[in-house]
């Protein structure tokens, strides 16, 4: 759509420069608006000249859509007038000079955002293809093409993305639709030329000048072919706007030879070629495969009796990769055999064998654009242009076979493709030569290039390549390449880089497991490792279990690989809060490491660390500390202090001290771990984000809420960069924001954060998960603060049931929920129930954490409050004194908890 000021300019120019006599504006303004409305709606005779229609639009100040419609009618009239106001010279096409600006101005329709209706082409046009009645799904592409033509003289219809350059994407079909919608605005006519055969191009050009077309000379047919083409090319150099379509133009030299160098011609090129020499001034238009709704719409053009909501149509489109030609053939097949073949049966047939083998894709009938409809043959036209006797073409065939082994339709980075040609490869890893080979494939349309330079191949092209290539090593090379990349990224916790190749790693691993290749187990363990690292534990587990099974079934079981599987399975079970299973896997891994590795090997250190963590979570603090110290000793000996591996154990020792209530000592360890990680790790890392989180947590416990908030902001920023804002790691940061806000008395805001964190964690793990329990408990606690006791009761009861199920009755988290339930009943003055829960929490905390733990002191404080309420001040005072001693020793004299219990004691003193 034009901006209003542009419309005013166009209207004014049409009126001011028109050679015709018109009703004057004053007279027209007196015409009743109802009469003008009837003109516009065709209910009465309209003004004779289109200029009067423009005046109507001006007087009425219609909206842009109405003015646009009227201008289109005016432009069609302009084109018609132009063709009746020229004079014929001896050898050239002369125009009345004042008509040229009007002819050019008519092309402003190209910049509109409203698709014009199809209309008759200007007389003299050469267009052998009629409009396709079942054309769908390219409306946006038509507008982009029109906008490009309004600014440039040559536009190539090609493809970037899943179907770059190969046949069947609908390049010619789009050009045909464009001609029938927009050709009406090119006053000099539309001329369609086939460039598929270089030898026939001169004949195609010459045909445009004969009778019925440009009609350049009465004796035109008697001239030589060269004379005819020169006359046509001279006419194309005139300023009169024309539209030329060079269909199937693959050769840059051919385009350079025949594209007008001046004049008013606009050129559309349909081509498999995606890249063009910049000096040609071509603007590529990337055509993608259909969006799914368009795919279904095309199938329903053939079978309108099928509902758009039919999931089978969606599945058929997916099976065919949304390729327009394949969908057209599938729809034709379903229509032809509608009485004997159901869509469900057809889908089953497609899935039973490679889709290209199905008879529905083998049609020899011409398409609406007179192109081949045999899918495999359209691909072969490109494939067979590669000559294995030529070095670059031979390398291109090798690259093509390897690209076909990656995940269908997914972008493959240039780095990954180059990595398949390792230094030991026969091609020597020459990056320039490889790039030349890739350029060959792009120019032939067998692969496409995305905006970031990645390579993509359509799934049906992959099927075709597998059917034609005899490169038996391609699959093995791709397996080894992905395995090497996955190992490298997993070793340094580079989750981001591995995410970029995850689709390929998963696809190749699944294929490898299906055929039990030699790399199957190794690929499965690396994929499982990656899925664990990004928090996808349920999907990681079956890959790791399959890898373990394959390793154990080998004639000579690989103990070290088995140990690695045990270790990763332990981590997966641990993150799903199945701690006893995790402990069992870690123990088995440690036994394998110790049996087959030197006693000071780092894998042994890692396993001690893992056992320490799971035992710590199960409240077995003493054995956890022993494992941590063994791990730290081995790690420092191997790496020294400033290493990411050492930092991990220092961090875990700090967290153990945190759980034991030694907050100041814990803070020293946790800050040291963070300092190490910041020094040795560059960029966002999971472990660095966790360190920010842990330092924030210890600062919160020590009462420095402002500093704690700043560390949690750093943590959540890094986590969002790594995982997004809907990941369980990010949820932990939201949970900690809620704790700080709750401590500040900002209960409504705290509730929002707790609910957001809980929602994410429940979606990831369900309720029976350690992290989810913490969040569920906090939701109940803050609801109690808000006075929403019924909802608080529900939340805390659910948390208690889940905690006792996965952690047992003897766990510090269970004690915390019991304490919060006691507070809830106390707030409702139900002192008997409150006493039951508070006393249970106190007993558990004394048993698990000891009498000198801040959490135990918190239970003493709550017990003292309850005793005051029940009228037992002496017993209450005893509890407060004990709590004060612990808080003072562990938290300091100015901590909010210390102040709170001191205030209670002051109130009890006479």
Coordinates of N, CA and C in Angstrom, one line a residue, residues 428-550:
X428 N 42.5 -33.9 1.7 CA 43.5 -33.1 2.5 C 42.9 -31.9 3.2
X429 N 41.6 -31.8 3.3 CA 41.0 -30.8 4.1 C 41.2 -29.4 3.5
X430 N 41.4 -29.3 2.2 CA 41.6 -28.0 1.5 C 40.3 -27.2 1.5
X431 N 40.2 -26.2 2.3 CA 38.9 -25.5 2.5 C 38.5 -24.8 1.2
X432 N 39.4 -24.2 0.4 CA 39.1 -23.5 -0.8 C 38.4 -24.5 -1.8
X433 N 39.0 -25.7 -1.9 CA 38.5 -26.7 -2.8 C 37.1 -27.2 -2.4
X434 N 37.0 -27.3 -1.1 CA 35.7 -27.8 -0.6 C 34.6 -26.7 -0.8
X435 N 35.0 -25.4 -0.7 CA 34.0 -24.3 -0.9 C 33.7 -24.3 -2.4
X436 N 34.6 -24.6 -3.3 CA 34.3 -24.7 -4.7 C 33.3 -25.8 -5.0
X437 N 33.5 -26.9 -4.3 CA 32.5 -28.0 -4.5 C 31.1 -27.7 -4.0
X438 N 31.1 -27.0 -2.8 CA 29.8 -26.6 -2.3 C 29.1 -25.6 -3.2
X439 N 29.9 -24.7 -3.8 CA 29.3 -23.7 -4.8 C 28.7 -24.4 -6.0
X440 N 29.3 -25.5 -6.4 CA 28.8 -26.3 -7.5 C 27.4 -26.8 -7.1
X441 N 27.3 -27.4 -5.9 CA 26.0 -27.9 -5.5 C 24.9 -26.8 -5.3
X442 N 25.3 -25.7 -4.9 CA 24.4 -24.5 -4.7 C 23.9 -24.1 -6.1
X443 N 24.8 -24.0 -7.0 CA 24.5 -23.5 -8.4 C 23.5 -24.5 -9.1
X444 N 23.7 -25.8 -8.8 CA 22.8 -26.8 -9.4 C 21.5 -26.9 -8.6
X445 N 21.4 -26.2 -7.5 CA 20.1 -26.3 -6.7 C 19.9 -27.6 -5.9
X446 N 21.0 -28.3 -5.7 CA 20.9 -29.6 -4.9 C 20.9 -29.3 -3.5
X447 N 21.6 -28.2 -3.1 CA 21.5 -27.7 -1.7 C 21.2 -26.3 -1.7
X448 N 20.9 -25.7 -0.5 CA 20.6 -24.3 -0.4 C 21.4 -23.7 0.7
X449 N 21.6 -22.4 0.7 CA 22.3 -21.7 1.7 C 21.4 -20.8 2.5
X450 N 21.5 -20.9 3.8 CA 20.7 -20.1 4.7 C 21.4 -18.8 4.9
X451 N 20.7 -17.9 5.6 CA 21.3 -16.5 5.8 C 22.6 -16.5 6.5
X452 N 22.8 -17.5 7.4 CA 24.1 -17.5 8.1 C 25.2 -18.4 7.4
X453 N 24.9 -18.8 6.2 CA 25.9 -19.5 5.4 C 25.8 -21.0 5.6
X454 N 24.9 -21.5 6.4 CA 24.7 -23.0 6.6 C 24.1 -23.6 5.3
X455 N 24.3 -24.9 5.2 CA 23.8 -25.6 4.0 C 22.6 -26.5 4.4
X456 N 21.6 -26.6 3.5 CA 20.4 -27.4 3.8 C 20.1 -28.2 2.6
X457 N 19.6 -29.4 2.8 CA 19.1 -30.3 1.8 C 17.7 -30.8 2.1
X458 N 16.9 -30.7 1.1 CA 15.5 -31.2 1.3 C 15.5 -32.7 1.4
X459 N 14.5 -33.2 2.2 CA 14.4 -34.6 2.5 C 14.3 -35.5 1.3
X460 N 13.5 -35.0 0.3 CA 13.3 -35.8 -0.9 C 14.6 -35.8 -1.8
X461 N 15.4 -34.8 -1.8 CA 16.7 -34.8 -2.4 C 17.6 -35.8 -1.8
X462 N 17.5 -35.8 -0.4 CA 18.3 -36.8 0.3 C 18.0 -38.2 -0.1
X463 N 16.7 -38.5 -0.2 CA 16.3 -39.8 -0.7 C 16.9 -40.1 -2.1
X464 N 16.8 -39.1 -3.0 CA 17.3 -39.3 -4.3 C 18.8 -39.5 -4.3
X465 N 19.6 -38.8 -3.5 CA 21.0 -38.9 -3.4 C 21.4 -40.3 -2.9
X466 N 20.7 -40.8 -1.9 CA 20.9 -42.2 -1.4 C 20.7 -43.2 -2.5
X467 N 19.7 -42.9 -3.3 CA 19.4 -43.9 -4.4 C 20.5 -43.9 -5.5
X468 N 21.2 -42.8 -5.7 CA 22.1 -42.7 -6.8 C 23.6 -42.8 -6.4
X469 N 23.9 -42.4 -5.1 CA 25.3 -42.4 -4.7 C 25.8 -43.8 -4.3
X470 N 27.0 -44.1 -4.7 CA 27.6 -45.3 -4.3 C 28.8 -45.1 -3.3
X471 N 28.7 -44.0 -2.6 CA 29.7 -43.6 -1.6 C 29.4 -44.4 -0.3
X472 N 30.1 -45.5 -0.1 CA 29.8 -46.4 1.0 C 30.4 -45.8 2.3
X473 N 31.3 -44.9 2.2 CA 32.0 -44.3 3.4 C 31.3 -43.1 4.0
X474 N 30.4 -42.5 3.2 CA 29.8 -41.2 3.6 C 29.2 -41.3 5.0
X475 N 28.4 -42.3 5.2 CA 27.7 -42.4 6.5 C 28.7 -42.6 7.7
X476 N 29.7 -43.4 7.5 CA 30.7 -43.6 8.5 C 31.5 -42.3 8.8
X477 N 31.8 -41.6 7.8 CA 32.5 -40.3 7.9 C 31.7 -39.3 8.8
X478 N 30.4 -39.2 8.4 CA 29.5 -38.3 9.2 C 29.4 -38.7 10.6
X479 N 29.2 -40.0 10.9 CA 29.2 -40.5 12.2 C 30.4 -40.1 13.0
X480 N 31.6 -40.3 12.5 CA 32.8 -40.0 13.2 C 33.0 -38.5 13.4
X481 N 32.5 -37.7 12.4 CA 32.6 -36.3 12.5 C 31.8 -35.8 13.7
X482 N 30.5 -36.2 13.7 CA 29.6 -35.8 14.8 C 30.1 -36.3 16.2
X483 N 30.6 -37.5 16.2 CA 31.1 -38.1 17.4 C 32.3 -37.2 18.0
X484 N 33.2 -36.9 17.1 CA 34.3 -36.1 17.5 C 33.9 -34.7 18.0
X485 N 32.9 -34.1 17.3 CA 32.4 -32.8 17.7 C 31.7 -32.8 19.0
X486 N 30.9 -33.9 19.2 CA 30.1 -34.0 20.5 C 31.1 -34.2 21.6
X487 N 32.1 -35.1 21.5 CA 33.0 -35.3 22.5 C 33.7 -34.0 22.9
X488 N 34.1 -33.3 21.9 CA 34.9 -32.0 22.1 C 34.0 -31.0 22.9
X489 N 32.8 -30.9 22.5 CA 31.9 -29.9 23.2 C 31.5 -30.4 24.6
X490 N 31.2 -31.7 24.7 CA 30.9 -32.2 26.1 C 32.0 -32.1 27.1
X491 N 33.2 -32.3 26.6 CA 34.3 -32.2 27.5 C 34.5 -30.8 28.2
X492 N 34.1 -29.8 27.4 CA 34.3 -28.4 28.0 C 33.0 -27.8 28.3
X493 N 31.9 -28.6 28.4 CA 30.6 -28.1 28.8 C 30.1 -27.0 27.9
X494 N 30.5 -27.1 26.6 CA 30.0 -26.1 25.6 C 28.6 -26.5 25.1
X495 N 27.6 -26.2 25.9 CA 26.3 -26.6 25.6 C 25.8 -25.8 24.4
X496 N 26.1 -24.5 24.3 CA 25.6 -23.7 23.2 C 26.0 -24.3 21.8
X497 N 27.3 -24.6 21.6 CA 27.7 -25.1 20.3 C 27.1 -26.4 20.0
X498 N 27.0 -27.2 21.0 CA 26.4 -28.6 20.8 C 24.9 -28.5 20.5
X499 N 24.3 -27.5 21.0 CA 22.8 -27.3 20.7 C 22.7 -27.1 19.2
X500 N 23.7 -26.4 18.6 CA 23.6 -26.1 17.1 C 23.6 -27.3 16.3
X501 N 24.2 -28.4 16.8 CA 24.3 -29.6 16.0 C 23.5 -30.8 16.6
X502 N 22.6 -30.4 17.6 CA 21.9 -31.5 18.3 C 21.0 -32.3 17.3
X503 N 20.3 -31.6 16.4 CA 19.4 -32.3 15.5 C 20.1 -33.3 14.7
X504 N 21.3 -33.0 14.2 CA 22.1 -33.9 13.4 C 22.7 -35.0 14.3
X505 N 23.1 -34.7 15.5 CA 23.6 -35.7 16.4 C 22.5 -36.7 16.8
X506 N 21.3 -36.2 17.0 CA 20.2 -37.1 17.3 C 19.9 -38.0 16.1
X507 N 19.8 -37.4 15.0 CA 19.4 -38.1 13.8 C 20.4 -39.2 13.5
X508 N 21.7 -38.9 13.4 CA 22.7 -39.8 13.1 C 22.8 -40.9 14.2
X509 N 22.6 -40.5 15.4 CA 22.6 -41.5 16.5 C 21.5 -42.5 16.4
X510 N 20.3 -42.0 16.1 CA 19.1 -42.9 15.9 C 19.4 -43.9 14.7
X511 N 19.9 -43.3 13.6 CA 20.2 -44.2 12.5 C 21.3 -45.3 12.9
X512 N 22.3 -44.8 13.6 CA 23.3 -45.7 14.0 C 22.8 -46.8 14.9
X513 N 21.9 -46.4 15.8 CA 21.3 -47.4 16.8 C 20.4 -48.4 16.0
X514 N 19.8 -47.9 15.0 CA 18.9 -48.8 14.2 C 19.7 -49.9 13.5
X515 N 20.8 -49.5 12.9 CA 21.6 -50.5 12.2 C 22.8 -51.0 13.0
X516 N 22.9 -50.6 14.3 CA 23.9 -51.1 15.2 C 25.3 -51.0 14.5
X517 N 25.7 -49.8 14.1 CA 27.0 -49.5 13.6 C 28.0 -49.5 14.7
X518 N 29.3 -49.5 14.3 CA 30.4 -49.6 15.3 C 30.4 -48.3 16.1
X519 N 29.8 -47.2 15.7 CA 29.8 -46.0 16.5 C 28.6 -45.8 17.3
X520 N 27.6 -46.7 17.2 CA 26.3 -46.6 17.8 C 26.4 -46.2 19.3
X521 N 27.1 -47.1 20.1 CA 27.2 -46.9 21.5 C 27.9 -45.6 21.9
X522 N 29.0 -45.2 21.2 CA 29.7 -44.0 21.5 C 28.8 -42.8 21.2
X523 N 28.1 -42.8 20.1 CA 27.2 -41.7 19.7 C 26.1 -41.6 20.8
X524 N 25.5 -42.7 21.2 CA 24.4 -42.7 22.2 C 24.9 -42.1 23.5
X525 N 26.1 -42.4 23.9 CA 26.5 -41.9 25.2 C 26.8 -40.4 25.1
X526 N 27.3 -39.9 24.0 CA 27.6 -38.5 23.8 C 26.3 -37.7 23.7
X527 N 25.3 -38.3 23.0 CA 24.0 -37.6 23.0 C 23.3 -37.6 24.3
X528 N 23.4 -38.8 25.1 CA 22.9 -38.8 26.4 C 23.5 -37.8 27.3
X529 N 24.8 -37.7 27.2 CA 25.6 -36.7 28.0 C 25.1 -35.3 27.7
X530 N 24.9 -34.9 26.4 CA 24.4 -33.6 26.0 C 23.0 -33.4 26.6
X531 N 22.1 -34.3 26.4 CA 20.7 -34.2 26.9 C 20.7 -34.0 28.4
X532 N 21.6 -34.7 29.1 CA 21.7 -34.5 30.5 C 22.1 -33.0 30.8
X533 N 23.1 -32.5 30.1 CA 23.7 -31.2 30.3 C 22.6 -30.1 30.1
X534 N 21.7 -30.3 29.2 CA 20.7 -29.3 28.9 C 19.4 -29.5 29.7
X535 N 19.4 -30.5 30.6 CA 18.3 -30.8 31.5 C 17.2 -31.6 30.9
X536 N 17.5 -32.3 29.8 CA 16.4 -33.2 29.2 C 16.7 -34.6 29.7
X537 N 16.4 -34.8 31.0 CA 16.8 -36.1 31.6 C 16.0 -37.3 31.1
X538 N 14.8 -37.1 30.9 CA 13.9 -38.3 30.5 C 14.3 -38.8 29.1
X539 N 14.8 -37.9 28.2 CA 15.3 -38.3 26.9 C 16.7 -38.9 27.0
X540 N 17.5 -38.3 27.9 CA 18.9 -38.8 28.0 C 18.9 -40.2 28.5
X541 N 18.0 -40.6 29.4 CA 18.1 -41.9 30.1 C 18.0 -43.1 29.1
X542 N 17.1 -43.2 28.1 CA 17.1 -44.3 27.2 C 18.4 -44.4 26.3
X543 N 18.9 -43.3 25.9 CA 20.2 -43.3 25.1 C 21.3 -43.9 25.9
X544 N 21.4 -43.5 27.2 CA 22.5 -44.0 28.0 C 22.3 -45.5 28.4
X545 N 21.0 -45.9 28.6 CA 20.8 -47.3 28.9 C 21.1 -48.1 27.6
X546 N 20.8 -47.6 26.4 CA 21.1 -48.4 25.2 C 22.6 -48.5 25.0
X547 N 23.3 -47.4 25.3 CA 24.8 -47.4 25.2 C 25.3 -48.5 26.1
X548 N 24.8 -48.5 27.4 CA 25.3 -49.4 28.4 C 25.1 -50.8 27.9
X549 N 23.9 -51.1 27.4 CA 23.6 -52.4 26.9 C 24.5 -52.9 25.8
X550 N 24.8 -52.0 24.8 CA 25.7 -52.3 23.7 C 27.1 -52.5 24.2

